[in-house]
Amino acid sequence: MTKKALITGLTGQDGSYLAELLLAKGYQVFGLVRRSSTSNLERISHFSDDIQILSGDLLDQSSLMDVIAEAQPDEIYNLASQSYVPLSWTQPALTAEYTALGVSRLLESIRRCKPDARFYQASSSEVFGQPDESPQTERTAFRPRNPYGVAKAYAHWMTVNYRQKYKLYACCGITYTHESPRRGTEFVFRKITHAAAQIKLGLANELKLGNLDARRDWCYAKDAVYAMWLMLQQEEKPNDYIIASGETHSVREVVECSFNCVGLNWQDYVSVDPAFYRPDEPVQLIGSIDKIKTELGWQPQHSFEQMVELMVDYDLKK
């Protein structure tokens, strides 16, 4: 029988790639979209006729229950949240409503309407904040240092508690920063590749950035969503996994690699602006992928350099 999947955050980077993956595997795909987001369908326009879009909102539990009752999904992937960290400082309450309490509403809706559905919660490396060990593992203590990380920590532990209390098949994927051509240009990696392409084509002449020495564990979004799907396919009990590359690179390395792709010297175009420094600049976050590699056989299929090259190439064509 055809499997059915419900995706929240369908119109985002991860939601669009996950929908493509599930369609390729023969799923019937439903997407939860807020009415205010129905016009923001650019990332899914090329396959929107193959999925069913349902109206709902993480702020409204009755709408979530209606959507689950209608779709009767075998798998539910919660990828929706307010995920831009700087915005979480200016709108902390809204971030909590969607990213934290929204997950409580969704879990309760699943418990009431489709308790046999398998549930994936998109957790985040921001829950670690200032970890006491590096690399981080699934056992590393949570010490979030911004409202987004706090909200994600709440959502993570609510998922674990519903799994334990109600025996739901519920998993958390602690994803580290992951990128793709579908990433918004407000995020630094895509901001850099987009600017390199613009400067190469004469559409811009400078790029202002914050801390060039900041380091991140970056992986490719397509690799990440495959790990999400894999987590819900296990016959054994549900479990939580870190999804990462297992290595770090600096913002400076992203800049150098991006401008090398277009044959330019980055130092001629890039300047540091203190306005772009994050108030909560995290310590080095790097994820250990030993557990997911050993138990699920997953590891990234794209290198850092490959990811930069394909994103710059996309931005040049765009």
XYZ file of C-alpha atoms in Angstrom:
318
model
C 0.000 0.000 0.000
C 1.112 3.560 -0.719
C 2.598 5.275 2.308
C 1.296 8.702 3.243
C 3.418 11.454 4.755
C 2.564 14.846 6.207
C 5.224 17.573 6.173
C 5.045 20.812 8.126
C 7.347 23.515 6.831
C 6.758 22.210 3.312
C 7.727 25.463 1.612
C 11.101 25.707 3.372
C 14.441 24.342 2.248
C 14.166 21.023 4.089
C 10.458 20.546 3.431
C 10.855 20.932 -0.311
C 13.769 18.493 -0.541
C 12.018 15.990 1.717
C 8.858 16.148 -0.394
C 10.907 15.416 -3.512
C 12.546 12.451 -1.802
C 9.240 11.004 -0.622
C 7.581 11.464 -4.014
C 10.485 9.606 -5.632
C 9.877 6.761 -3.181
C 6.198 6.550 -4.134
C 4.651 8.306 -1.132
C 1.446 10.271 -1.179
C 2.611 13.611 0.235
C 0.584 16.157 2.167
C 1.959 19.539 3.135
C 0.791 21.704 6.005
C 0.874 25.357 4.968
C -0.329 28.444 6.804
C -2.803 30.535 4.819
C -0.388 33.462 4.940
C 2.288 31.264 3.304
C 0.245 29.914 0.409
C 1.766 32.466 -1.952
C 5.320 31.465 -0.984
C 5.465 28.291 -3.040
C 8.580 28.976 -5.144
C 10.594 26.054 -3.737
C 7.841 23.528 -4.510
C 6.388 24.990 -7.710
C 7.968 22.303 -9.897
C 6.131 19.475 -8.104
C 3.150 21.224 -6.472
C 0.717 19.313 -8.697
C 1.969 16.030 -7.218
C 1.221 16.875 -3.578
C -1.813 17.883 -1.584
C -1.548 21.129 0.355
C -3.640 21.392 3.515
C -4.228 24.565 5.497
C -3.186 24.535 9.137
C -1.153 26.370 11.733
C 1.080 25.297 14.612
C -0.622 27.999 16.687
C -4.022 26.342 16.242
C -4.364 22.810 17.599
C -7.823 22.240 16.139
C -6.445 22.863 12.643
C -3.657 20.348 13.285
C -6.137 17.721 14.412
C -8.282 18.354 11.335
C -5.296 17.972 8.998
C -4.104 14.738 10.632
C -7.628 13.309 10.631
C -7.978 14.120 6.928
C -4.557 12.938 5.746
C -4.227 9.895 8.033
C -0.460 9.939 7.513
C 1.862 7.034 8.235
C 4.719 9.481 8.814
C 4.746 13.072 10.050
C 7.782 15.324 9.667
C 7.769 18.561 11.657
C 10.164 20.914 9.892
C 8.245 24.123 10.618
C 9.636 26.713 13.012
C 10.893 30.255 13.293
C 14.459 29.222 12.530
C 16.384 32.471 12.057
C 18.439 32.866 15.241
C 18.875 36.687 15.183
C 15.090 37.097 14.790
C 14.553 34.930 17.872
C 16.101 37.727 19.948
C 13.719 40.365 18.602
C 10.667 38.056 18.624
C 11.323 35.562 21.440
C 7.662 34.976 22.305
C 6.678 34.273 18.702
C 9.661 31.943 18.354
C 8.487 30.051 21.440
C 4.907 29.814 20.154
C 5.917 28.171 16.875
C 9.160 26.396 17.656
C 8.324 25.140 21.169
C 4.586 25.182 21.909
C 3.740 24.371 18.306
C 5.420 20.997 18.784
C 3.362 20.343 21.931
C 0.183 21.014 19.961
C 1.318 18.747 17.155
C 2.322 15.888 19.475
C -0.995 16.082 21.286
C -2.846 16.088 17.958
C -0.954 12.961 16.892
C -1.731 11.259 20.199
C -5.431 11.958 19.792
C -5.890 11.436 16.054
C -3.165 9.110 14.704
C -1.110 7.552 17.524
C 0.374 4.913 15.211
C 1.963 7.545 12.942
C 5.733 7.822 13.034
C 6.906 11.309 13.971
C 10.108 13.183 13.166
C 10.981 16.344 15.081
C 13.619 18.651 13.642
C 15.851 19.424 16.586
C 18.924 21.639 16.259
C 22.553 21.895 17.277
C 21.574 25.232 18.865
C 20.281 23.198 21.836
C 23.910 22.601 22.825
C 24.738 26.318 22.922
C 27.933 26.234 24.951
C 28.679 22.505 25.239
C 31.126 21.021 27.685
C 32.574 18.659 25.088
C 33.553 18.632 21.436
C 32.480 16.974 19.280
C 28.975 16.755 20.677
C 27.142 13.440 20.910
C 23.524 12.509 21.566
C 24.426 12.451 25.278
C 25.890 15.960 25.434
C 24.032 18.230 27.870
C 21.795 20.950 26.438
C 22.899 24.509 27.232
C 21.105 26.754 24.722
C 22.239 30.377 24.517
C 19.503 32.031 22.443
C 15.671 31.947 22.352
C 15.657 29.701 19.293
C 17.876 27.127 21.012
C 15.733 27.270 24.152
C 12.587 26.660 22.100
C 14.201 23.763 20.245
C 15.320 22.209 23.540
C 11.739 22.351 24.830
C 10.447 20.737 21.627
C 13.115 18.036 21.794
C 12.282 17.018 25.355
C 8.533 17.133 24.726
C 9.061 14.686 21.862
C 11.109 12.398 24.110
C 8.473 12.600 26.839
C 5.597 11.759 24.486
C 7.625 8.827 23.208
C 8.126 7.530 26.725
C 4.688 8.339 28.134
C 2.463 7.412 25.194
C 4.738 4.982 23.315
C 4.686 7.084 20.156
C 7.203 6.303 17.461
C 8.831 9.711 17.775
C 12.403 10.679 16.841
C 14.483 13.831 17.095
C 17.139 14.633 14.521
C 19.652 17.065 16.004
C 20.603 18.750 12.762
C 23.630 20.965 12.449
C 23.686 23.809 9.936
C 22.770 22.510 6.500
C 22.785 24.422 3.247
C 21.585 24.309 -0.355
C 20.587 26.589 -3.222
C 17.151 26.772 -1.576
C 18.546 28.377 1.570
C 17.467 31.984 2.186
C 20.035 34.693 1.477
C 19.695 35.958 5.060
C 21.771 32.937 6.131
C 25.513 33.538 5.872
C 26.490 30.580 3.655
C 23.960 31.419 0.931
C 24.600 35.143 1.421
C 28.228 34.495 0.459
C 27.611 32.259 -2.569
C 24.908 34.610 -3.838
C 27.153 37.662 -3.435
C 30.087 35.961 -5.186
C 27.843 35.276 -8.176
C 26.469 38.831 -8.193
C 29.945 40.389 -7.997
C 31.228 38.121 -10.774
C 28.364 39.253 -13.018
C 28.757 42.931 -12.156
C 25.482 43.106 -10.213
C 27.219 44.038 -6.944
C 30.654 45.259 -5.892
C 31.039 44.403 -2.214
C 30.071 41.933 0.491
C 29.873 42.867 4.168
C 30.172 40.100 6.744
C 30.643 39.654 10.470
C 33.117 37.325 12.145
C 35.128 35.581 9.431
C 36.699 33.246 11.976
C 33.363 31.824 13.181
C 33.239 28.108 12.463
C 30.271 25.867 11.708
C 29.578 22.216 11.029
C 27.941 22.518 7.601
C 26.360 19.724 5.569
C 24.150 19.549 2.488
C 20.377 19.743 2.974
C 19.650 16.823 0.632
C 21.880 14.589 2.742
C 20.139 15.796 5.906
C 16.596 15.052 4.724
C 17.629 11.552 3.681
C 18.760 10.985 7.268
C 15.365 12.236 8.493
C 13.546 9.711 6.325
C 15.911 6.922 7.348
C 15.194 7.527 11.029
C 11.505 6.659 10.552
C 12.186 3.423 8.644
C 13.766 1.443 11.480
C 12.048 -1.654 12.838
C 13.722 -1.198 16.192
C 12.542 1.334 18.757
C 12.656 5.018 17.766
C 15.788 6.914 18.655
C 17.423 10.336 18.406
C 20.434 11.069 16.210
C 22.834 13.868 15.379
C 22.784 14.818 11.679
C 26.001 16.645 10.780
C 29.144 16.520 8.664
C 31.474 15.814 11.576
C 33.855 18.595 10.533
C 33.957 22.388 10.806
C 34.855 25.178 8.413
C 35.175 28.908 8.967
C 33.162 31.650 7.318
C 36.484 32.719 5.768
C 36.774 29.292 4.094
C 33.275 29.663 2.623
C 34.285 33.067 1.251
C 37.579 31.825 -0.200
C 36.014 28.781 -1.824
C 33.063 30.768 -3.236
C 35.216 33.479 -4.795
C 37.667 30.885 -6.121
C 34.726 29.325 -7.960
C 34.207 32.578 -9.879
C 37.899 33.368 -10.318
C 38.043 36.413 -8.047
C 40.217 37.439 -5.107
C 37.789 37.692 -2.202
C 39.931 40.246 -0.372
C 39.135 42.797 -3.080
C 35.424 42.674 -2.320
C 34.784 41.507 1.252
C 34.817 43.710 4.340
C 34.052 43.049 7.986
C 31.168 44.976 9.528
C 30.687 44.640 13.323
C 26.938 45.082 12.761
C 26.830 41.513 11.445
C 28.409 39.951 14.519
C 25.952 37.722 16.390
C 25.357 38.798 20.000
C 25.500 35.157 21.049
C 28.311 33.944 18.779
C 28.428 30.223 19.612
C 31.464 28.248 20.581
C 32.610 25.651 18.111
C 29.777 23.247 17.439
C 30.761 20.007 15.726
C 28.606 16.909 15.682
C 29.730 13.339 16.138
C 28.017 11.151 13.541
C 29.292 7.873 15.001
C 25.862 6.768 16.210
C 23.892 7.443 13.023
C 26.696 6.031 10.896
C 26.889 2.828 12.945
C 23.174 2.221 13.508
C 21.603 3.595 10.301
C 24.504 3.505 7.865
C 24.172 7.216 7.087
C 26.930 9.663 6.277
C 27.112 12.827 4.138
C 27.429 12.268 0.414
C 28.569 15.802 -0.471
C 31.816 17.413 0.659
C 32.125 21.013 1.817
C 33.792 21.995 -1.458
C 31.127 20.271 -3.555
C 28.400 22.072 -1.630
C 30.000 25.475 -2.197
C 30.531 24.798 -5.905
C 26.974 23.670 -6.603
C 25.542 26.652 -4.710
C 27.742 29.181 -6.526
C 26.869 27.527 -9.842
C 23.168 27.761 -9.016
C 23.465 31.447 -8.086
C 25.370 32.230 -11.271
C 22.610 30.657 -13.355
C 19.880 32.330 -11.303
